[in-house]
Each structure stands twice: as structure tokens, then as C-alpha cells.
Amino acid sequence: MYTKLSAVYPGSFDPPTNGHLDIITRASKLFPKIIVSVTDNSVKKHMFSLQERVDLLKEASKDLPNVEVASFSGLLADYLEKIDTFVLIRGLRALSDFEYEFQMALMNRKLNKNIETIFLLPDQSNTFLSSSMVKEIAALGGKTKDFVPECVEKKLHDQR
Ligand code: PNS
């Protein structure tokens, strides 16, 4: 273990993908506790409810004993203060993610100077994956088996 601190991996996870699980797995090897924290992203239209996303993440990460799944509403900076945890994990897939992630990391640090964001890179095979694409493929009847954990694939299939 590299650090004694816990870390929060926040996101909308709608739905969780193999890319998210890749980041969760990597983070779980670096920190004694990872709190995957699900929220609604106000600029996105969600397919699954907050509770459904929490349940899917719990199922998908059940083999990782130091991973907890929680949810929050409101500002991430306030949530971090409330749970007294100030390390954030975010995944970076490509340069195109950087602008948004950079802005968010600096804004969070402006809101609370204790917040540090750590970026992890997924395996190359997961760099093209996004929840939005998975949703679109599923909605159009395409196969999502290779992109999402089994429980998510089942849920997407049930939605059809
Ligand atoms: O998985 P996403 O949708 O890219 O995650 C973005 C998320 C949910 C982490 C971000 O939108 C967020 O932190 N929302 C909570 C509200 C907030 O604090 N907004 C200001 C961020 S600087």
C-alpha cells in the first residue's frame, strides 16, 4: 500500500463500464479504502436511477474488499468535507478528457484547498470506452458484453 489515506472515486457511472472498474481496481491497490461515490451529473440525462447505479457498482466491485460504494448529492467539495476525505481519483482516457478534468480538479481545489485529485490511466483496451457510447449501443440493440461488467450487461439487456 502506498498511502494510508482513503480516496473517493466520484462519478455518475451511468452505467458503470469496464473502464470504471479498471480504475477502481487500480485505485484499490494504491489506497487502503476507496469510496466509489455516485451522484447525478446535472448536465447528463441518466438512464439508471442513483440507487440502480449504486447497486450495479456494489455488485461489480464485490470482489474488492477495500471498495465501498456510496452516493451523494450537492457539491463534491462539501461531500468530501463531510466524510473528511480529500483525495479524489479520476480516470483519464485520452487528451480529450484532460481539459474538463483539469478544470474540475482546479475548481474543486479552489472550493477546498485540501482537495487533491489523482489521475489514473486505464488499460489501453479501455481507453475508447464511455458510458454514453455504451448507452447508445444498447439503445440501438448492439452488443455491450465486452464493454461492461456482467451485472450491467444483464441490466442493459433487461431494459430492452
Ligand atoms: O462521471 P462524470 O459524470 O464525469 O462525473 C462528474 C462528477 C459527477 C464527478 C461532477 O459532475 C461532480 O463532481 N458533480 C457534483 C457537483 C459538483 O461538485 N460540481 C462542481 C464540480 S467542480
Coordinates of N, CA, C and O and ligand atoms in Angstrom, one line a residue:
M1 N 0.8 -1.2 0.0 CA 0.0 0.0 0.0 C 0.9 1.2 0.0 O 1.8 1.3 0.8
Y2 N 0.6 2.2 -0.9 CA 1.4 3.4 -1.0 C 1.1 4.5 0.0 O 1.9 5.3 0.4
T3 N -0.1 4.5 0.4 CA -0.5 5.6 1.3 C -1.5 5.1 2.3 O -2.2 4.1 2.1
K4 N -1.6 5.9 3.4 CA -2.6 5.5 4.5 C -3.9 6.2 4.3 O -4.8 6.0 5.1
L5 N -4.0 7.1 3.3 CA -5.2 7.8 3.1 C -6.2 7.0 2.3 O -5.9 6.2 1.5
S6 N -7.5 7.3 2.6 CA -8.6 6.8 1.8 C -8.8 7.7 0.6 O -8.4 8.9 0.7
A7 N -9.4 7.3 -0.4 CA -9.7 8.1 -1.6 C -11.1 7.9 -2.1 O -11.7 6.8 -1.9
V8 N -11.6 9.0 -2.7 CA -13.0 9.0 -3.2 C -12.9 8.9 -4.8 O -12.1 9.7 -5.3
Y9 N -13.6 8.0 -5.4 CA -13.7 8.0 -6.8 C -15.1 8.4 -7.2 O -16.1 7.6 -7.1
P10 N -15.3 9.7 -7.5 CA -16.7 10.2 -7.8 C -17.0 10.1 -9.3 O -16.2 10.1 -10.2
G11 N -18.3 10.0 -9.5 CA -18.8 10.0 -10.9 C -20.2 9.7 -11.0 O -20.9 9.5 -10.0
S12 N -20.7 9.8 -12.3 CA -22.2 9.5 -12.5 C -22.4 8.0 -12.8 O -23.4 7.4 -12.5
F13 N -21.4 7.3 -13.4 CA -21.4 5.9 -13.6 C -22.7 5.4 -14.2 O -23.3 4.5 -13.7
D14 N -23.1 6.0 -15.3 CA -24.4 5.7 -15.9 C -24.2 5.1 -17.3 O -24.4 5.8 -18.3
P15 N -24.0 3.8 -17.4 CA -23.8 2.8 -16.4 C -22.3 2.7 -16.1 O -21.5 3.1 -16.9
P16 N -22.0 1.9 -15.1 CA -20.6 1.6 -14.8 C -20.0 0.7 -16.0 O -20.7 -0.1 -16.5
T17 N -18.8 1.0 -16.4 CA -18.2 0.3 -17.6 C -17.0 -0.5 -17.1 O -16.5 -0.3 -15.9
N18 N -16.4 -1.3 -18.0 CA -15.1 -1.9 -17.6 C -14.0 -0.9 -17.4 O -13.1 -1.2 -16.6
G19 N -14.1 0.3 -18.0 CA -13.2 1.3 -17.8 C -13.2 1.8 -16.3 O -12.2 2.0 -15.7
H20 N -14.4 2.0 -15.8 CA -14.6 2.4 -14.4 C -14.0 1.3 -13.5 O -13.3 1.6 -12.5
L21 N -14.4 0.1 -13.8 CA -13.9 -1.0 -12.9 C -12.4 -1.1 -13.0 O -11.7 -1.4 -11.9
D22 N -11.8 -0.8 -14.1 CA -10.3 -0.8 -14.3 C -9.7 0.2 -13.3 O -8.8 -0.1 -12.5
I23 N -10.3 1.4 -13.3 CA -9.8 2.5 -12.4 C -10.0 2.1 -10.9 O -9.1 2.3 -10.1
I24 N -11.2 1.6 -10.6 CA -11.5 1.2 -9.2 C -10.5 0.1 -8.8 O -9.9 0.2 -7.7
T25 N -10.2 -0.8 -9.6 CA -9.2 -1.9 -9.3 C -7.8 -1.3 -9.0 O -7.2 -1.6 -8.1
R26 N -7.4 -0.5 -10.0 CA -6.1 0.2 -9.8 C -6.0 1.0 -8.5 O -5.0 0.9 -7.7
A27 N -7.1 1.8 -8.3 CA -7.1 2.6 -7.1 C -7.1 1.8 -5.8 O -6.4 2.1 -4.8
S28 N -7.8 0.6 -5.8 CA -7.9 -0.2 -4.6 C -6.5 -0.8 -4.3 O -6.3 -1.3 -3.1
K29 N -5.6 -0.8 -5.2 CA -4.2 -1.3 -4.9 C -3.3 -0.2 -4.3 O -2.2 -0.5 -3.8
L30 N -3.8 1.0 -4.5 CA -2.9 2.1 -4.0 C -3.4 2.7 -2.7 O -2.6 3.3 -2.0
F31 N -4.7 2.5 -2.4 CA -5.2 3.1 -1.1 C -5.9 2.0 -0.3 O -6.4 1.1 -0.8
P32 N -5.8 2.2 1.0 CA -6.5 1.2 1.9 C -8.0 1.1 1.7 O -8.6 0.1 1.9
K33 N -8.6 2.3 1.4 CA -10.0 2.3 1.2 C -10.4 3.2 0.0 O -9.9 4.4 0.0
I34 N -11.2 2.7 -0.9 CA -11.7 3.5 -2.0 C -13.2 3.6 -1.8 O -13.9 2.6 -1.6
I35 N -13.7 4.9 -1.8 CA -15.2 5.1 -1.7 C -15.6 5.6 -3.1 O -15.4 6.7 -3.5
V36 N -16.3 4.6 -3.8 CA -16.8 5.0 -5.1 C -18.1 5.8 -4.8 O -19.0 5.2 -4.1
S37 N -18.1 7.0 -5.2 CA -19.2 7.9 -4.8 C -20.1 8.3 -6.0 O -19.6 9.1 -6.8
V38 N -21.3 7.9 -6.0 CA -22.1 8.1 -7.2 C -23.0 9.3 -7.0 O -23.6 9.5 -5.9
T39 N -23.2 10.1 -8.0 CA -24.1 11.2 -7.9 C -24.7 11.5 -9.3 O -24.4 10.8 -10.3
D40 N -25.7 12.4 -9.3 CA -26.3 12.8 -10.6 C -25.4 13.9 -11.2 O -25.1 14.8 -10.5
N41 N -25.1 13.7 -12.5 CA -24.4 14.8 -13.2 C -25.5 15.7 -13.9 O -26.2 15.2 -14.7
S42 N -25.6 17.0 -13.4 CA -26.7 17.8 -13.8 C -26.7 18.1 -15.3 O -27.7 18.5 -15.9
V43 N -25.6 17.9 -16.0 CA -25.6 18.1 -17.5 C -25.9 16.8 -18.3 O -25.9 16.8 -19.5
K44 N -26.1 15.7 -17.6 CA -26.3 14.4 -18.3 C -27.7 13.9 -18.0 O -28.2 14.1 -16.9
K45 N -28.3 13.2 -19.0 CA -29.6 12.6 -18.8 C -29.3 11.1 -18.4 O -28.7 10.4 -19.2
H46 N -29.7 10.7 -17.2 CA -29.3 9.4 -16.8 C -30.3 8.3 -17.2 O -31.5 8.6 -17.2
M47 N -29.8 7.2 -17.5 CA -30.6 6.0 -17.9 C -31.0 5.3 -16.6 O -32.2 4.8 -16.5
F48 N -30.1 5.1 -15.7 CA -30.4 4.4 -14.4 C -30.5 5.3 -13.3 O -29.8 6.3 -13.2
S49 N -31.3 4.9 -12.3 CA -31.5 5.8 -11.1 C -30.2 5.7 -10.3 O -29.4 4.8 -10.4
L50 N -30.1 6.6 -9.3 CA -28.9 6.7 -8.5 C -28.8 5.3 -7.7 O -27.7 4.8 -7.7
Q51 N -29.9 4.8 -7.2 CA -29.8 3.6 -6.5 C -29.4 2.4 -7.4 O -28.6 1.5 -7.0
E52 N -29.9 2.4 -8.6 CA -29.6 1.3 -9.5 C -28.1 1.4 -9.8 O -27.4 0.3 -9.8
R53 N -27.5 2.6 -10.0 CA -26.1 2.7 -10.3 C -25.2 2.3 -9.1 O -24.2 1.6 -9.2
V54 N -25.7 2.6 -7.9 CA -25.0 2.2 -6.6 C -25.0 0.7 -6.6 O -24.0 0.0 -6.3
D55 N -26.2 0.1 -6.8 CA -26.3 -1.4 -6.7 C -25.4 -2.1 -7.7 O -24.8 -3.1 -7.5
L56 N -25.4 -1.5 -9.0 CA -24.6 -2.1 -10.0 C -23.1 -2.1 -9.6 O -22.3 -3.0 -9.8
L57 N -22.7 -0.9 -9.1 CA -21.3 -0.8 -8.7 C -20.9 -1.7 -7.5 O -19.8 -2.3 -7.5
K58 N -21.9 -1.9 -6.6 CA -21.6 -2.8 -5.5 C -21.4 -4.2 -6.0 O -20.5 -4.9 -5.6
E59 N -22.3 -4.6 -6.9 CA -22.1 -6.0 -7.5 C -20.8 -6.1 -8.3 O -20.1 -7.1 -8.1
A60 N -20.5 -5.1 -9.1 CA -19.3 -5.2 -10.0 C -18.0 -5.2 -9.2 O -17.0 -5.7 -9.6
S61 N -18.0 -4.6 -8.0 CA -16.8 -4.5 -7.2 C -16.8 -5.4 -6.0 O -16.0 -5.2 -5.1
K62 N -17.7 -6.4 -6.0 CA -17.9 -7.2 -4.8 C -16.6 -8.0 -4.4 O -16.4 -8.4 -3.3
D63 N -15.7 -8.2 -5.4 CA -14.5 -9.0 -5.1 C -13.4 -8.1 -4.6 O -12.2 -8.6 -4.4
L64 N -13.6 -6.8 -4.5 CA -12.6 -5.9 -4.0 C -12.9 -5.5 -2.6 O -13.8 -4.6 -2.4
P65 N -12.4 -6.1 -1.5 CA -12.8 -5.9 -0.1 C -12.6 -4.5 0.4 O -13.4 -4.1 1.3
N66 N -11.7 -3.7 -0.2 CA -11.5 -2.4 0.3 C -12.2 -1.3 -0.5 O -11.9 -0.1 -0.4
V67 N -13.2 -1.7 -1.3 CA -14.0 -0.8 -2.0 C -15.4 -0.7 -1.4 O -16.1 -1.7 -1.2
E68 N -15.8 0.6 -1.2 CA -17.2 0.9 -0.7 C -17.9 1.6 -1.7 O -17.2 2.4 -2.5
V69 N -19.2 1.5 -1.8 CA -19.9 2.3 -2.8 C -20.9 3.2 -2.0 O -21.6 2.7 -1.1
A70 N -21.0 4.5 -2.3 CA -21.9 5.4 -1.6 C -22.5 6.3 -2.6 O -22.1 6.3 -3.8
S71 N -23.4 7.2 -2.2 CA -23.9 8.2 -3.1 C -23.9 9.5 -2.4 O -23.9 9.6 -1.1
F72 N -24.0 10.6 -3.1 CA -24.1 11.9 -2.5 C -24.8 12.8 -3.5 O -25.0 12.5 -4.6
S73 N -25.3 14.0 -2.9 CA -25.9 15.0 -3.7 C -25.3 16.3 -3.4 O -24.7 16.4 -2.3
G74 N -25.4 17.3 -4.3 CA -24.8 18.6 -4.0 C -23.3 18.6 -4.4 O -22.9 17.8 -5.2
L75 N -22.6 19.6 -3.9 CA -21.2 19.8 -4.2 C -20.3 18.7 -3.7 O -20.4 18.3 -2.6
L76 N -19.4 18.2 -4.6 CA -18.5 17.2 -4.3 C -17.6 17.7 -3.1 O -17.3 17.0 -2.2
A77 N -17.2 19.0 -3.2 CA -16.3 19.5 -2.2 C -16.9 19.5 -0.8 O -16.3 19.2 0.2
D78 N -18.2 19.7 -0.7 CA -18.9 19.7 0.5 C -19.0 18.2 1.1 O -18.9 18.0 2.3
Y79 N -19.3 17.3 0.1 CA -19.3 15.9 0.5 C -18.0 15.4 1.1 O -17.9 14.7 2.1
L80 N -16.9 15.8 0.4 CA -15.5 15.4 0.9 C -15.3 15.9 2.3 O -14.7 15.2 3.1
E81 N -15.7 17.2 2.5 CA -15.5 17.8 3.8 C -16.3 17.0 4.9 O -15.8 16.7 6.0
K82 N -17.6 16.6 4.5 CA -18.4 15.8 5.4 C -17.8 14.5 5.8 O -17.9 14.1 6.9
I83 N -17.2 13.8 4.8 CA -16.7 12.5 5.1 C -15.2 12.6 5.5 O -14.5 11.5 5.7
D84 N -14.7 13.8 5.5 CA -13.3 14.0 6.0 C -12.3 13.2 5.1 O -11.4 12.6 5.6
T85 N -12.5 13.3 3.8 CA -11.6 12.5 2.9 C -11.3 13.5 1.7 O -12.3 14.0 1.1
F86 N -10.0 13.7 1.4 CA -9.7 14.8 0.5 C -8.9 14.4 -0.8 O -8.5 15.2 -1.5
V87 N -8.8 13.1 -0.9 CA -8.1 12.6 -2.1 C -9.2 12.1 -3.1 O -10.0 11.3 -2.8
L88 N -9.1 12.7 -4.3 CA -10.0 12.3 -5.4 C -9.3 11.5 -6.4 O -8.2 11.8 -6.8
I89 N -10.0 10.5 -6.9 CA -9.4 9.7 -8.1 C -10.3 10.0 -9.3 O -11.5 10.0 -9.2
R90 N -9.7 10.2 -10.4 CA -10.4 10.3 -11.7 C -9.6 9.6 -12.7 O -8.4 9.5 -12.7
G91 N -10.3 9.0 -13.7 CA -9.6 8.3 -14.8 C -9.4 9.3 -15.9 O -10.3 10.1 -16.2
L92 N -8.3 9.1 -16.6 CA -8.0 9.9 -17.8 C -7.8 8.9 -19.0 O -6.9 8.1 -19.0
R93 N -8.7 9.0 -20.0 CA -8.7 8.1 -21.1 C -7.8 8.6 -22.2 O -7.1 7.9 -22.9
A94 N -8.0 9.9 -22.5 CA -7.3 10.5 -23.6 C -7.1 12.0 -23.4 O -7.7 12.5 -22.4
L95 N -6.4 12.6 -24.3 CA -6.2 14.0 -24.2 C -7.5 14.8 -24.1 O -7.6 15.8 -23.4
S96 N -8.5 14.3 -24.8 CA -9.8 14.9 -24.9 C -10.4 15.0 -23.5 O -11.3 15.9 -23.3
D97 N -10.1 14.1 -22.6 CA -10.6 14.2 -21.2 C -10.0 15.3 -20.4 O -10.5 15.8 -19.4
F98 N -8.8 15.7 -20.8 CA -7.9 16.5 -20.0 C -8.5 17.8 -19.6 O -8.5 18.2 -18.4
E99 N -9.0 18.6 -20.6 CA -9.5 19.9 -20.4 C -10.5 20.0 -19.2 O -10.4 20.8 -18.3
Y100 N -11.5 19.1 -19.4 CA -12.6 19.0 -18.4 C -12.1 18.6 -17.0 O -12.4 19.2 -16.0
E101 N -11.3 17.6 -17.0 CA -10.7 17.1 -15.7 C -9.8 18.1 -15.0 O -9.9 18.2 -13.8
F102 N -9.1 18.8 -15.8 CA -8.1 19.8 -15.3 C -9.0 20.9 -14.6 O -8.7 21.3 -13.5
Q103 N -10.0 21.4 -15.4 CA -10.9 22.4 -14.8 C -11.5 22.0 -13.5 O -11.6 22.7 -12.6
M104 N -12.0 20.7 -13.5 CA -12.8 20.2 -12.4 C -11.8 20.1 -11.2 O -12.2 20.5 -10.1
A105 N -10.6 19.6 -11.4 CA -9.7 19.4 -10.3 C -9.3 20.7 -9.7 O -9.3 20.9 -8.5
L106 N -9.0 21.7 -10.6 CA -8.7 23.0 -10.0 C -9.8 23.7 -9.3 O -9.6 24.4 -8.3
M107 N -11.0 23.6 -9.9 CA -12.2 24.2 -9.3 C -12.4 23.5 -7.9 O -12.7 24.3 -6.9
N108 N -12.3 22.2 -7.8 CA -12.5 21.6 -6.5 C -11.5 22.0 -5.5 O -11.8 22.3 -4.3
R109 N -10.2 22.3 -6.0 CA -9.2 22.7 -5.1 C -9.4 24.2 -4.7 O -9.0 24.6 -3.6
K110 N -10.1 24.9 -5.6 CA -10.4 26.3 -5.2 C -11.5 26.3 -4.1 O -11.5 27.1 -3.2
L111 N -12.5 25.4 -4.3 CA -13.6 25.3 -3.3 C -13.0 24.8 -1.9 O -13.6 25.2 -0.9
N112 N -12.0 23.9 -2.0 CA -11.4 23.5 -0.7 C -10.0 23.1 -1.0 O -9.7 22.2 -1.7
K113 N -9.1 23.9 -0.4 CA -7.7 23.8 -0.7 C -7.0 22.5 -0.3 O -5.9 22.1 -0.7
N114 N -7.8 21.7 0.5 CA -7.2 20.4 0.9 C -7.4 19.3 -0.2 O -6.9 18.2 -0.1
I115 N -8.3 19.6 -1.2 CA -8.6 18.5 -2.1 C -7.5 18.3 -3.2 O -7.0 19.3 -3.8
E116 N -7.0 17.1 -3.3 CA -6.0 16.7 -4.3 C -6.7 15.7 -5.2 O -7.3 14.8 -4.8
T117 N -6.5 15.9 -6.5 CA -7.0 14.9 -7.5 C -5.9 14.1 -8.1 O -4.9 14.7 -8.5
I118 N -6.1 12.8 -8.1 CA -5.1 12.0 -8.7 C -5.7 11.3 -9.9 O -6.8 10.8 -9.8
F119 N -5.0 11.3 -11.0 CA -5.5 10.8 -12.2 C -4.8 9.4 -12.5 O -3.6 9.3 -12.4
L120 N -5.7 8.4 -12.8 CA -5.2 7.1 -13.2 C -5.5 6.8 -14.6 O -6.6 7.2 -15.1
L121 N -4.6 6.1 -15.3 CA -4.9 5.7 -16.7 C -5.4 4.3 -16.7 O -4.8 3.4 -16.1
P122 N -6.5 4.1 -17.5 CA -7.0 2.7 -17.6 C -6.1 1.9 -18.6 O -5.2 2.5 -19.3
D123 N -6.3 0.6 -18.6 CA -5.6 -0.2 -19.6 C -6.0 0.4 -21.0 O -7.1 0.9 -21.2
Q124 N -5.0 0.2 -21.9 CA -5.2 0.8 -23.3 C -6.5 0.3 -23.9 O -7.2 1.0 -24.6
S125 N -6.9 -1.0 -23.6 CA -8.0 -1.6 -24.2 C -9.3 -0.9 -23.7 O -10.4 -1.1 -24.3
N126 N -9.2 -0.1 -22.6 CA -10.4 0.6 -22.1 C -10.5 2.1 -22.5 O -11.4 2.8 -22.0
T127 N -9.5 2.5 -23.2 CA -9.4 4.0 -23.4 C -10.5 4.5 -24.3 O -10.8 5.7 -24.3
F128 N -11.1 3.7 -25.1 CA -12.1 4.2 -26.1 C -13.5 4.1 -25.5 O -14.5 4.5 -26.1
L129 N -13.6 3.5 -24.3 CA -14.9 3.2 -23.7 C -15.6 4.4 -23.0 O -14.9 5.2 -22.3
S130 N -16.8 4.6 -23.2 CA -17.6 5.7 -22.4 C -19.0 5.2 -22.1 O -19.5 4.4 -22.9
S131 N -19.5 5.6 -21.0 CA -20.9 5.3 -20.6 C -21.9 5.7 -21.7 O -22.8 5.0 -22.0
S132 N -21.6 6.9 -22.3 CA -22.6 7.4 -23.3 C -22.6 6.5 -24.5 O -23.7 6.2 -25.0
M133 N -21.4 6.0 -24.9 CA -21.4 5.1 -26.1 C -22.1 3.8 -25.8 O -22.8 3.3 -26.6
V134 N -21.8 3.3 -24.6 CA -22.5 2.0 -24.2 C -24.0 2.2 -24.2 O -24.7 1.3 -24.7
K135 N -24.5 3.3 -23.7 CA -25.9 3.5 -23.6 C -26.5 3.6 -25.1 O -27.5 3.0 -25.3
E136 N -25.8 4.3 -25.9 CA -26.3 4.4 -27.3 C -26.3 3.0 -28.0 O -27.2 2.6 -28.7
I137 N -25.2 2.2 -27.8 CA -25.1 0.9 -28.4 C -26.3 0.0 -27.9 O -26.9 -0.6 -28.7
A138 N -26.5 0.1 -26.6 CA -27.5 -0.7 -26.0 C -28.9 -0.3 -26.5 O -29.7 -1.1 -26.9
A139 N -29.1 1.0 -26.6 CA -30.4 1.5 -27.1 C -30.7 1.1 -28.5 O -31.9 0.9 -28.9
L140 N -29.6 0.9 -29.3 CA -29.8 0.6 -30.7 C -29.7 -0.9 -30.9 O -29.5 -1.4 -32.1
G141 N -29.7 -1.7 -29.8 CA -29.7 -3.1 -29.9 C -28.4 -3.8 -30.2 O -28.3 -5.0 -30.5
G142 N -27.3 -3.0 -30.0 CA -25.9 -3.6 -30.2 C -25.4 -4.4 -29.0 O -26.1 -4.3 -27.9
K143 N -24.3 -5.1 -29.2 CA -23.8 -5.9 -28.1 C -22.9 -5.1 -27.2 O -22.0 -4.4 -27.7
T144 N -23.1 -5.2 -25.9 CA -22.3 -4.4 -25.0 C -21.4 -5.3 -24.0 O -20.8 -4.8 -23.1
K145 N -21.5 -6.6 -24.3 CA -20.9 -7.6 -23.4 C -19.4 -7.3 -23.1 O -18.9 -7.5 -22.0
D146 N -18.7 -6.8 -24.1 CA -17.2 -6.6 -24.0 C -16.9 -5.3 -23.3 O -15.7 -5.1 -23.0
F147 N -17.9 -4.5 -23.0 CA -17.6 -3.2 -22.5 C -18.0 -2.9 -21.0 O -17.6 -1.9 -20.4
V148 N -18.8 -3.8 -20.5 CA -19.4 -3.6 -19.2 C -19.3 -4.8 -18.3 O -19.3 -5.9 -18.9
P149 N -19.3 -4.7 -17.0 CA -19.4 -5.9 -16.1 C -20.7 -6.6 -16.4 O -21.7 -6.1 -16.9
E150 N -20.6 -7.9 -16.0 CA -21.8 -8.8 -16.4 C -23.1 -8.3 -15.8 O -24.1 -8.4 -16.5
C151 N -23.1 -7.8 -14.6 CA -24.4 -7.3 -14.0 C -25.0 -6.2 -14.8 O -26.2 -6.0 -14.9
V152 N -24.1 -5.3 -15.3 CA -24.5 -4.2 -16.1 C -25.1 -4.6 -17.5 O -26.1 -4.2 -17.9
E153 N -24.4 -5.6 -18.1 CA -24.9 -6.2 -19.3 C -26.3 -6.7 -19.2 O -27.2 -6.5 -20.0
K154 N -26.5 -7.4 -18.0 CA -27.8 -8.0 -17.8 C -28.9 -6.9 -17.6 O -29.9 -7.0 -18.2
K155 N -28.5 -5.9 -16.9 CA -29.5 -4.8 -16.7 C -29.8 -4.1 -18.0 O -30.9 -3.7 -18.2
L156 N -28.8 -3.9 -18.8 CA -29.0 -3.2 -20.1 C -29.9 -4.1 -21.0 O -30.8 -3.6 -21.7
H157 N -29.7 -5.4 -20.9 CA -30.5 -6.3 -21.7 C -31.9 -6.3 -21.2 O -32.8 -6.2 -22.0
D158 N -32.1 -6.2 -19.9 CA -33.5 -6.2 -19.3 C -34.2 -4.9 -19.7 O -35.5 -4.9 -19.7
Q159 N -33.5 -3.9 -19.9 CA -34.1 -2.6 -20.3 C -34.7 -2.6 -21.7 O -35.6 -1.8 -22.0
R160 N -34.2 -3.5 -22.6 CA -34.6 -3.5 -24.0 C -36.0 -4.0 -24.2 O -36.5 -4.8 -23.4
Ligands
PNS1 O1 -18.7 10.6 -14.3 P1 -18.9 12.1 -14.6 O2 -20.3 12.4 -15.0 O3 -17.9 12.6 -15.5 O4 -18.6 12.8 -13.1 C1 -18.6 14.2 -12.9 C2 -18.9 14.5 -11.5 C3 -20.2 13.8 -11.0 C4 -17.7 14.0 -10.6 C5 -19.0 16.0 -11.3 O5 -20.0 16.5 -12.2 C6 -19.3 16.4 -9.9 O6 -18.4 16.5 -9.1 N1 -20.6 16.7 -9.6 C7 -21.0 17.1 -8.2 C8 -21.4 18.6 -8.2 C9 -20.1 19.5 -8.2 O7 -19.4 19.4 -7.2 N2 -19.9 20.2 -9.2 C10 -18.7 21.1 -9.3 C11 -17.5 20.3 -9.8 S1 -16.1 21.3 -10.0

